PDB file of C-alpha atoms in Angstrom:
ATOM      1  CA  UNK A   1      -2.332  18.570 -13.095  1.00 43.00           C
ATOM      2  CA  UNK A   2      -3.955  17.360 -16.265  1.00 49.00           C
ATOM      3  CA  UNK A   3      -2.256  14.760 -17.405  1.00 69.00           C
ATOM      4  CA  UNK A   4      -1.676  12.311 -13.507  1.00 83.00           C
ATOM      5  CA  UNK A   5      -2.960   9.176 -14.090  1.00 87.00           C
ATOM      6  CA  UNK A   6      -4.749   7.441 -11.409  1.00 88.00           C
ATOM      7  CA  UNK A   7      -5.174   3.932 -10.691  1.00 89.00           C
ATOM      8  CA  UNK A   8      -7.885   2.451  -8.552  1.00 91.00           C
ATOM      9  CA  UNK A   9      -6.882  -1.312  -7.744  1.00 91.00           C
ATOM     10  CA  UNK A  10     -10.572  -2.217  -6.497  1.00 91.00           C
ATOM     11  CA  UNK A  11     -12.763  -6.144  -7.526  1.00 90.00           C
ATOM     12  CA  UNK A  12     -15.119  -3.395  -6.199  1.00 88.00           C
ATOM     13  CA  UNK A  13     -16.995  -1.704  -9.593  1.00 89.00           C
ATOM     14  CA  UNK A  14     -19.033   0.664  -6.937  1.00 88.00           C
ATOM     15  CA  UNK A  15     -15.787   2.016  -5.248  1.00 87.00           C
ATOM     16  CA  UNK A  16     -13.926   2.342  -8.317  1.00 87.00           C
ATOM     17  CA  UNK A  17     -17.181   3.983  -9.949  1.00 87.00           C
ATOM     18  CA  UNK A  18     -16.997   6.144  -7.142  1.00 88.00           C
ATOM     19  CA  UNK A  19     -13.353   7.157  -6.560  1.00 86.00           C
ATOM     20  CA  UNK A  20     -13.955   8.226 -10.267  1.00 85.00           C
ATOM     21  CA  UNK A  21     -16.730  10.137  -9.428  1.00 86.00           C
ATOM     22  CA  UNK A  22     -15.517  12.579  -7.012  1.00 87.00           C
ATOM     23  CA  UNK A  23     -11.820  13.389  -8.315  1.00 81.00           C
ATOM     24  CA  UNK A  24     -12.567  16.783 -10.340  1.00 73.00           C
ATOM     25  CA  UNK A  25     -13.182  16.479 -13.793  1.00 74.00           C
ATOM     26  CA  UNK A  26     -10.749  16.286 -16.563  1.00 72.00           C
ATOM     27  CA  UNK A  27      -8.148  16.595 -14.113  1.00 72.00           C
ATOM     28  CA  UNK A  28      -7.291  12.850 -14.126  1.00 76.00           C
ATOM     29  CA  UNK A  29      -7.126   9.413 -16.309  1.00 85.00           C
ATOM     30  CA  UNK A  30      -8.135   7.392 -14.126  1.00 87.00           C
ATOM     31  CA  UNK A  31      -6.929   3.454 -14.689  1.00 89.00           C
ATOM     32  CA  UNK A  32      -8.914   0.829 -13.522  1.00 91.00           C
ATOM     33  CA  UNK A  33      -8.148  -3.182 -12.436  1.00 90.00           C
ATOM     34  CA  UNK A  34     -10.650  -5.196 -11.122  1.00 90.00           C
ATOM     35  CA  UNK A  35      -8.183  -7.521  -9.316  1.00 89.00           C
ATOM     36  CA  UNK A  36      -4.257  -7.794  -8.289  1.00 88.00           C
ATOM     37  CA  UNK A  37      -2.762  -9.273 -11.206  1.00 90.00           C
ATOM     38  CA  UNK A  38      -3.933  -6.363 -13.280  1.00 91.00           C
ATOM     39  CA  UNK A  39      -3.494  -4.306 -11.233  1.00 89.00           C
ATOM     40  CA  UNK A  40       0.188  -4.599 -11.021  1.00 90.00           C
ATOM     41  CA  UNK A  41       0.096  -5.729 -15.008  1.00 91.00           C
ATOM     42  CA  UNK A  42      -1.024  -1.812 -15.446  1.00 89.00           C
ATOM     43  CA  UNK A  43       1.497  -0.084 -12.931  1.00 90.00           C
ATOM     44  CA  UNK A  44       3.937  -1.775 -14.939  1.00 88.00           C
ATOM     45  CA  UNK A  45       3.019  -0.015 -17.895  1.00 88.00           C
ATOM     46  CA  UNK A  46       1.178   2.742 -17.409  1.00 87.00           C
ATOM     47  CA  UNK A  47       3.250   3.877 -14.754  1.00 89.00           C
ATOM     48  CA  UNK A  48       0.843   5.340 -12.803  1.00 90.00           C
ATOM     49  CA  UNK A  49       0.960   9.211 -10.807  1.00 89.00           C
ATOM     50  CA  UNK A  50      -1.043   7.586  -7.904  1.00 89.00           C
ATOM     51  CA  UNK A  51      -2.534   4.053  -7.195  1.00 90.00           C
ATOM     52  CA  UNK A  52      -5.567   3.308  -5.005  1.00 91.00           C
ATOM     53  CA  UNK A  53      -5.270  -0.319  -3.930  1.00 88.00           C
ATOM     54  CA  UNK A  54      -7.658  -2.117  -2.311  1.00 88.00           C
ATOM     55  CA  UNK A  55      -6.530  -4.805   0.226  1.00 83.00           C
ATOM     56  CA  UNK A  56      -8.419  -7.952  -0.222  1.00 85.00           C
ATOM     57  CA  UNK A  57      -8.538  -8.867  -4.080  1.00 84.00           C
ATOM     58  CA  UNK A  58      -8.868 -11.834  -6.063  1.00 81.00           C
ATOM     59  CA  UNK A  59      -6.309 -13.370  -7.602  1.00 86.00           C
ATOM     60  CA  UNK A  60      -3.128 -11.545  -6.068  1.00 86.00           C
ATOM     61  CA  UNK A  61      -3.951  -9.607  -2.977  1.00 85.00           C
ATOM     62  CA  UNK A  62      -3.432  -6.423  -2.114  1.00 83.00           C
ATOM     63  CA  UNK A  63      -1.176  -6.888   0.344  1.00 83.00           C
ATOM     64  CA  UNK A  64       1.023  -9.481  -2.590  1.00 88.00           C
ATOM     65  CA  UNK A  65       0.897  -5.681  -4.720  1.00 88.00           C
ATOM     66  CA  UNK A  66       1.797  -4.062  -1.553  1.00 86.00           C
ATOM     67  CA  UNK A  67       5.347  -5.982  -1.555  1.00 85.00           C
ATOM     68  CA  UNK A  68       6.390  -6.174  -4.904  1.00 88.00           C
ATOM     69  CA  UNK A  69       5.969  -2.826  -5.981  1.00 86.00           C
ATOM     70  CA  UNK A  70       7.960  -1.678  -2.456  1.00 84.00           C
ATOM     71  CA  UNK A  71      10.554  -5.078  -3.603  1.00 85.00           C
ATOM     72  CA  UNK A  72      10.742  -2.228  -6.960  1.00 83.00           C
ATOM     73  CA  UNK A  73      12.949   0.708  -6.431  1.00 80.00           C
ATOM     74  CA  UNK A  74      11.268   2.091  -9.440  1.00 82.00           C
ATOM     75  CA  UNK A  75       7.742   1.853  -8.044  1.00 83.00           C
ATOM     76  CA  UNK A  76       7.944   1.416  -5.318  1.00 81.00           C
ATOM     77  CA  UNK A  77       8.612   6.214  -5.699  1.00 85.00           C
ATOM     78  CA  UNK A  78       4.689   5.656  -6.332  1.00 87.00           C
ATOM     79  CA  UNK A  79       2.333   7.623  -3.594  1.00 88.00           C
ATOM     80  CA  UNK A  80      -0.004   4.681  -2.688  1.00 87.00           C
ATOM     81  CA  UNK A  81      -2.866   4.769  -0.832  1.00 89.00           C
ATOM     82  CA  UNK A  82      -4.463   1.875   0.695  1.00 85.00           C
ATOM     83  CA  UNK A  83      -8.290   0.843   1.118  1.00 85.00           C
ATOM     84  CA  UNK A  84      -9.791  -1.243   3.214  1.00 81.00           C
ATOM     85  CA  UNK A  85     -13.946  -1.937   4.684  1.00 76.00           C
ATOM     86  CA  UNK A  86     -11.491  -3.673   7.909  1.00 72.00           C
ATOM     87  CA  UNK A  87      -8.409  -1.955   8.368  1.00 66.00           C
ATOM     88  CA  UNK A  88      -7.248  -4.974  11.014  1.00 66.00           C
ATOM     89  CA  UNK A  89      -6.997  -6.717   8.433  1.00 71.00           C
ATOM     90  CA  UNK A  90      -4.457  -4.523   6.829  1.00 67.00           C
ATOM     91  CA  UNK A  91      -2.450  -4.440  10.479  1.00 66.00           C
ATOM     92  CA  UNK A  92      -2.376  -8.389  10.782  1.00 69.00           C
ATOM     93  CA  UNK A  93       0.327  -6.869   8.046  1.00 67.00           C
ATOM     94  CA  UNK A  94       1.298  -3.917   8.433  1.00 67.00           C
ATOM     95  CA  UNK A  95       2.267  -2.306  11.694  1.00 59.00           C
ATOM     96  CA  UNK A  96       0.533   1.117  12.483  1.00 60.00           C
ATOM     97  CA  UNK A  97       1.870   4.445  11.703  1.00 56.00           C
ATOM     98  CA  UNK A  98       1.011   3.612   8.385  1.00 57.00           C
ATOM     99  CA  UNK A  99       3.370   6.530   7.491  1.00 57.00           C
ATOM    100  CA  UNK A 100       5.741   4.840   8.531  1.00 57.00           C
ATOM    101  CA  UNK A 101       5.511   2.885   5.436  1.00 59.00           C
ATOM    102  CA  UNK A 102       4.978   5.734   3.279  1.00 74.00           C
ATOM    103  CA  UNK A 103       1.810   5.352   2.395  1.00 77.00           C
ATOM    104  CA  UNK A 104      -1.809   6.517   3.345  1.00 84.00           C
ATOM    105  CA  UNK A 105      -5.076   4.699   4.182  1.00 83.00           C
ATOM    106  CA  UNK A 106      -8.600   4.896   3.871  1.00 83.00           C
ATOM    107  CA  UNK A 107     -11.700   3.270   6.097  1.00 83.00           C
ATOM    108  CA  UNK A 108     -14.039   2.187   2.955  1.00 84.00           C
ATOM    109  CA  UNK A 109     -16.984   3.664   2.786  1.00 85.00           C
ATOM    110  CA  UNK A 110     -15.626   7.187   2.636  1.00 84.00           C
ATOM    111  CA  UNK A 111     -16.318  10.697   1.425  1.00 87.00           C
ATOM    112  CA  UNK A 112     -14.495  13.138  -1.340  1.00 86.00           C
ATOM    113  CA  UNK A 113     -13.108  14.356   1.295  1.00 88.00           C
ATOM    114  CA  UNK A 114     -11.214  11.982   3.588  1.00 88.00           C
ATOM    115  CA  UNK A 115     -10.369  11.137  -0.802  1.00 86.00           C
ATOM    116  CA  UNK A 116      -8.824  14.160  -1.112  1.00 86.00           C
ATOM    117  CA  UNK A 117      -6.849  14.132   2.611  1.00 87.00           C
ATOM    118  CA  UNK A 118      -5.877  10.893   1.193  1.00 87.00           C
ATOM    119  CA  UNK A 119      -4.345  11.224  -1.452  1.00 86.00           C
ATOM    120  CA  UNK A 120      -2.544  14.455  -0.427  1.00 84.00           C
ATOM    121  CA  UNK A 121      -1.362  12.902   2.858  1.00 83.00           C
ATOM    122  CA  UNK A 122      -0.130   9.512   0.133  1.00 85.00           C
ATOM    123  CA  UNK A 123       1.618  12.339  -2.037  1.00 84.00           C
ATOM    124  CA  UNK A 124       3.883  14.269   0.947  1.00 83.00           C
ATOM    125  CA  UNK A 125       4.580  10.804   2.094  1.00 81.00           C
ATOM    126  CA  UNK A 126       5.875   9.542  -1.367  1.00 79.00           C
ATOM    127  CA  UNK A 127       8.366  12.832  -1.360  1.00 78.00           C
ATOM    128  CA  UNK A 128       9.420  11.671   2.203  1.00 72.00           C
ATOM    129  CA  UNK A 129      10.423   7.764   0.990  1.00 71.00           C
ATOM    130  CA  UNK A 130      14.478   7.499   1.356  1.00 69.00           C
ATOM    131  CA  UNK A 131      16.147   6.714  -2.178  1.00 61.00           C
ATOM    132  CA  UNK A 132      17.147   3.200  -2.285  1.00 57.00           C
ATOM    133  CA  UNK A 133      20.175   1.967  -0.608  1.00 53.00           C
ATOM    134  CA  UNK A 134      21.795  -0.087  -3.714  1.00 47.00           C
ATOM    135  CA  UNK A 135      23.915   1.747  -4.762  1.00 42.00           C
ATOM    136  CA  UNK A 136      25.725   2.842  -1.641  1.00 42.00           C
ATOM    137  CA  UNK A 137      25.898  -0.601  -0.365  1.00 42.00           C
ATOM    138  CA  UNK A 138      27.357  -0.769  -3.844  1.00 41.00           C
ATOM    139  CA  UNK A 139      30.113   2.555  -3.361  1.00 42.00           C
ATOM    140  CA  UNK A 140      30.936   1.557   0.268  1.00 43.00           C
ATOM    141  CA  UNK A 141      31.246  -2.189  -0.410  1.00 44.00           C
ATOM    142  CA  UNK A 142      33.813  -3.003  -4.009  1.00 44.00           C
ATOM    143  CA  UNK A 143      31.246  -6.278  -5.043  1.00 46.00           C
ATOM    144  CA  UNK A 144      29.985  -7.521  -7.800  1.00 51.00           C
ATOM    145  CA  UNK A 145      26.631  -5.740  -9.853  1.00 57.00           C
ATOM    146  CA  UNK A 146      24.629  -9.494  -8.224  1.00 59.00           C
ATOM    147  CA  UNK A 147      26.471  -8.448  -4.370  1.00 67.00           C
ATOM    148  CA  UNK A 148      25.107  -5.088  -4.470  1.00 68.00           C
ATOM    149  CA  UNK A 149      20.758  -6.538  -5.816  1.00 69.00           C
ATOM    150  CA  UNK A 150      21.393  -9.604  -3.326  1.00 72.00           C
ATOM    151  CA  UNK A 151      22.232  -6.793  -0.567  1.00 77.00           C
ATOM    152  CA  UNK A 152      19.775  -5.107  -1.392  1.00 72.00           C
ATOM    153  CA  UNK A 153      16.691  -8.061  -1.406  1.00 73.00           C
ATOM    154  CA  UNK A 154      17.953  -9.213   1.275  1.00 77.00           C
ATOM    155  CA  UNK A 155      16.979  -6.050   2.996  1.00 76.00           C
ATOM    156  CA  UNK A 156      13.705  -5.778   1.484  1.00 76.00           C
ATOM    157  CA  UNK A 157      13.316  -8.875   2.841  1.00 78.00           C
ATOM    158  CA  UNK A 158      14.061  -8.303   6.229  1.00 80.00           C
ATOM    159  CA  UNK A 159      11.901  -5.137   6.416  1.00 78.00           C
ATOM    160  CA  UNK A 160       9.017  -7.308   5.472  1.00 78.00           C
ATOM    161  CA  UNK A 161      10.279 -10.038   8.077  1.00 80.00           C
ATOM    162  CA  UNK A 162      10.750  -6.675  11.141  1.00 80.00           C
ATOM    163  CA  UNK A 163       7.309  -5.839   9.990  1.00 78.00           C
ATOM    164  CA  UNK A 164       5.355  -9.527  10.299  1.00 81.00           C
ATOM    165  CA  UNK A 165       7.369  -9.520  13.553  1.00 81.00           C
ATOM    166  CA  UNK A 166       5.884  -6.651  14.613  1.00 79.00           C
ATOM    167  CA  UNK A 167       2.366  -7.650  13.321  1.00 78.00           C
ATOM    168  CA  UNK A 168       2.663 -11.004  15.866  1.00 81.00           C
ATOM    169  CA  UNK A 169       3.683  -9.318  18.619  1.00 82.00           C
ATOM    170  CA  UNK A 170       0.750  -7.058  18.438  1.00 80.00           C
ATOM    171  CA  UNK A 171      -1.538  -9.858  17.905  1.00 82.00           C
ATOM    172  CA  UNK A 172       0.470 -11.912  20.824  1.00 82.00           C
ATOM    173  CA  UNK A 173      -0.712  -8.894  22.810  1.00 82.00           C
ATOM    174  CA  UNK A 174      -4.521  -8.239  22.261  1.00 82.00           C
ATOM    175  CA  UNK A 175      -4.435 -12.163  23.187  1.00 81.00           C
ATOM    176  CA  UNK A 176      -2.880 -11.817  26.244  1.00 83.00           C
ATOM    177  CA  UNK A 177      -5.173  -9.006  27.084  1.00 81.00           C
ATOM    178  CA  UNK A 178      -8.235 -10.712  25.860  1.00 83.00           C
ATOM    179  CA  UNK A 179      -7.225 -13.758  28.844  1.00 84.00           C
ATOM    180  CA  UNK A 180      -6.444 -11.303  31.264  1.00 80.00           C
ATOM    181  CA  UNK A 181     -10.032 -10.265  30.617  1.00 82.00           C
ATOM    182  CA  UNK A 182     -11.323 -13.722  30.853  1.00 80.00           C
ATOM    183  CA  UNK A 183      -9.835 -14.827  33.927  1.00 83.00           C
ATOM    184  CA  UNK A 184     -10.809 -12.167  36.451  1.00 76.00           C
TER     185      UNK A 184
END
């Protein structure tokens, strides 16, 4: 596994150092980013083998980093572990089960065993992720390259909108439950 690059994007130096210390010595090159903007730059330049992404980040949020990575066919294949001390904030944007979105989730604070399990899970999920459908759409319908790109962009937007709708439905269910409890 030597030569494997792990990018840890977290505004907390403590978390970045903790992840580095929990990984087996000498097996990984750990890259660090303190905000989403720096993280995106490193993702594009270094092409890491795994991304560990805090969801709440300065400059560019973890949610925005996630969306940009998922919208790029090549980058979306990189195994991803989302980290957060507030799972409910992740669920506002991305509904459970997280595996359906092909990333692993780890709640902060975490131990070495949990980190190892999340990394293994992310690797497995990344292999299961379907290949982007742009080439199939191009073969099925004789459109220009721009048309195929538009179709792919619209497909990504639809998936994001569906995730937001699912999150809103869940929130509405929670609000109704609270109202019913108050009325008792």
